[in-house]
Tab-separated table of C-alpha atoms in Angstrom:
chain	number	residue	atom	x	y	z
V	19	GLU	CA	43.223	-49.362	42.141
V	20	PHE	CA	44.351	-50.560	38.713
V	21	PHE	CA	46.722	-47.606	38.378
V	22	GLU	CA	48.470	-48.578	41.620
V	23	VAL	CA	48.888	-52.132	40.318
V	24	VAL	CA	50.373	-50.831	37.069
V	25	ALA	CA	52.699	-48.430	38.913
V	26	LYS	CA	53.881	-51.222	41.221
V	27	TYR	CA	54.556	-53.466	38.217
V	28	VAL	CA	56.445	-50.721	36.361
V	29	ARG	CA	58.529	-49.925	39.443
V	30	ALA	CA	59.411	-53.597	39.968
V	31	SER	CA	60.332	-53.960	36.299
V	32	LEU	CA	62.536	-50.866	36.270
V	33	ALA	CA	64.115	-51.742	39.627
V	34	SER	CA	65.088	-55.165	38.296
V	35	VAL	CA	67.224	-53.458	35.634
V	36	TYR	CA	68.154	-50.011	37.021
V	37	ASP	CA	69.496	-48.869	40.387
V	38	TYR	CA	67.011	-46.221	41.585
V	39	GLY	CA	69.404	-44.887	44.234
V	40	ALA	CA	72.136	-44.128	41.697
V	41	ASN	CA	69.620	-42.880	39.088
V	42	ALA	CA	70.876	-45.440	36.603
V	43	CYS	CA	67.917	-44.556	34.368
V	44	GLY	CA	69.379	-41.087	33.788
V	45	ALA	CA	72.745	-42.613	32.934
V	46	ASP	CA	71.437	-44.941	30.195
V	47	ALA	CA	72.094	-43.127	26.884
V	48	GLU	CA	69.402	-45.013	24.916
V	49	LEU	CA	66.821	-44.429	27.627
V	50	VAL	CA	67.710	-40.725	27.768
V	51	ALA	CA	67.332	-40.469	23.967
V	52	PHE	CA	63.926	-42.204	24.157
V	53	PHE	CA	62.786	-39.927	26.994
V	54	GLU	CA	63.976	-36.784	25.196
V	55	ALA	CA	62.158	-37.847	22.024
V	56	MET	CA	58.959	-38.317	24.037
V	57	ARG	CA	59.435	-34.946	25.739
V	58	ALA	CA	60.011	-33.214	22.393
V	59	LYS	CA	56.588	-34.360	21.201
V	60	GLN	CA	54.802	-32.673	24.126
V	61	ASP	CA	53.353	-29.207	23.795
V	62	ALA	CA	54.401	-26.293	25.984
V	63	SER	CA	51.422	-26.686	28.325
V	64	SER	CA	52.303	-30.305	29.099
V	65	ASN	CA	53.519	-31.196	32.555
V	66	PHE	CA	55.883	-33.810	31.121
V	67	PRO	CA	58.931	-34.125	33.411
V	68	ALA	CA	61.943	-32.056	32.386
V	69	ALA	CA	64.587	-34.473	33.644
V	70	LEU	CA	64.853	-38.242	33.411
V	71	THR	CA	65.065	-40.084	36.697
V	72	CYS	CA	63.880	-43.576	37.455
V	73	GLU	CA	60.946	-42.046	39.360
V	74	THR	CA	59.877	-39.780	36.481
V	75	LEU	CA	60.199	-42.645	34.004
V	76	GLU	CA	58.091	-44.789	36.313
V	77	ASP	CA	55.391	-42.098	36.373
V	78	VAL	CA	55.421	-41.588	32.595
V	79	LEU	CA	55.278	-45.309	31.797
V	80	SER	CA	52.594	-45.997	34.418
V	81	ILE	CA	50.386	-43.213	33.081
V	82	PHE	CA	50.921	-44.333	29.481
V	83	ILE	CA	50.066	-47.962	30.274
V	84	TYR	CA	47.006	-46.927	32.269
V	85	GLN	CA	45.739	-44.522	29.600
V	86	SER	CA	46.224	-47.028	26.785
V	87	THR	CA	44.468	-49.857	28.662
V	88	ALA	CA	41.949	-49.112	31.415
V	89	GLY	CA	41.687	-45.401	30.699
V	90	HIS	CA	41.027	-45.994	27.025
V	91	VAL	CA	38.370	-48.614	27.724
V	92	HIS	CA	36.675	-46.333	30.257
V	93	HIS	CA	36.772	-43.114	28.224
V	94	GLY	CA	36.622	-44.564	24.741
V	95	SER	CA	33.035	-45.733	24.705
V	96	LEU	CA	30.957	-44.587	21.781
V	97	GLY	CA	27.701	-44.830	23.721
V	98	ALA	CA	28.476	-41.791	25.856
V	99	GLU	CA	29.235	-39.739	22.768
V	100	ILE	CA	25.965	-40.629	21.034
V	101	VAL	CA	23.931	-39.417	24.014
V	102	ASP	CA	25.191	-35.852	23.526
V	103	PRO	CA	26.654	-35.339	20.043
V	104	CYS	CA	27.421	-31.696	20.834
V	105	HIS	CA	29.741	-32.855	23.602
V	106	ALA	CA	31.427	-35.501	21.455
V	107	PRO	CA	33.727	-33.578	19.087
V	108	TRP	CA	37.340	-33.032	19.998
V	109	ALA	CA	37.337	-29.557	18.473
V	110	VAL	CA	34.760	-26.912	19.226
V	111	VAL	CA	33.975	-24.261	16.659
V	112	LYS	CA	34.426	-20.904	18.380
V	113	GLY	CA	31.197	-18.966	18.494
V	114	LYS	CA	29.033	-21.751	17.065
V	115	ARG	CA	26.081	-22.402	19.337
V	116	THR	CA	23.098	-24.697	19.248
V	117	ASP	CA	19.555	-23.414	19.637
V	118	ASP	CA	19.776	-23.858	23.410
V	119	GLY	CA	23.062	-21.890	23.626
V	120	LYS	CA	25.498	-24.805	24.105
V	121	SER	CA	28.851	-24.917	22.349
V	122	CYS	CA	28.853	-27.483	19.603
V	123	GLY	CA	31.648	-28.952	17.518
V	124	ALA	CA	31.735	-29.084	13.765
V	125	PRO	CA	29.829	-32.041	12.240
V	126	ARG	CA	32.953	-33.126	10.320
V	127	THR	CA	34.858	-33.439	13.605
V	128	PHE	CA	32.082	-35.546	15.104
V	129	PHE	CA	32.053	-37.907	12.111
V	130	MET	CA	35.846	-38.232	12.194
V	131	GLN	CA	35.599	-39.128	15.879
V	132	LEU	CA	33.011	-41.796	15.079
V	133	ILE	CA	35.327	-43.246	12.432
V	134	THR	CA	38.192	-43.244	14.945
V	135	PHE	CA	36.021	-45.109	17.438
V	136	MET	CA	35.045	-47.642	14.761
V	137	PHE	CA	38.637	-48.451	13.858
V	138	THR	CA	40.041	-48.506	17.385
V	139	ASP	CA	37.304	-50.254	19.356
V	140	PHE	CA	38.500	-53.830	18.928
V	141	GLU	CA	39.367	-56.526	21.405
V	142	VAL	CA	43.067	-56.346	22.206
V	143	PRO	CA	45.281	-58.810	24.075
V	144	GLU	CA	45.319	-58.288	27.811
V	145	LEU	CA	48.554	-57.160	29.417
V	146	LEU	CA	48.384	-60.267	31.588
V	147	ASP	CA	49.222	-62.543	28.680
V	148	ASP	CA	52.714	-63.997	28.375
V	149	TYR	CA	54.310	-62.249	25.410
């Protein structure tokens, strides 16, 4: 539900500046440069849109806003990672197994993830505030 609210907000914001029908987003040189820079940072397996249209920009911005707000709060909880430390690490050491046969990440990776959680789990201003 929150994603739909974000997408509706992004669409209204873009539509107030750009003409969707004429794909004015794709004609804005600064916006194209921004979009191309974002696309260049994606890896080959990414499904990042190849061409800039107002619709693709709307999708990219909506997903980014969702992931950096609600998605981050939902998935960024340390409690879930403590329950199963073998599941927590971002990188899994190939071939390394625990006594019960599960894949387990390197301890250094787990500790780095804990440090990342510590330094990023702060209260942040809500997007509803008037900036």
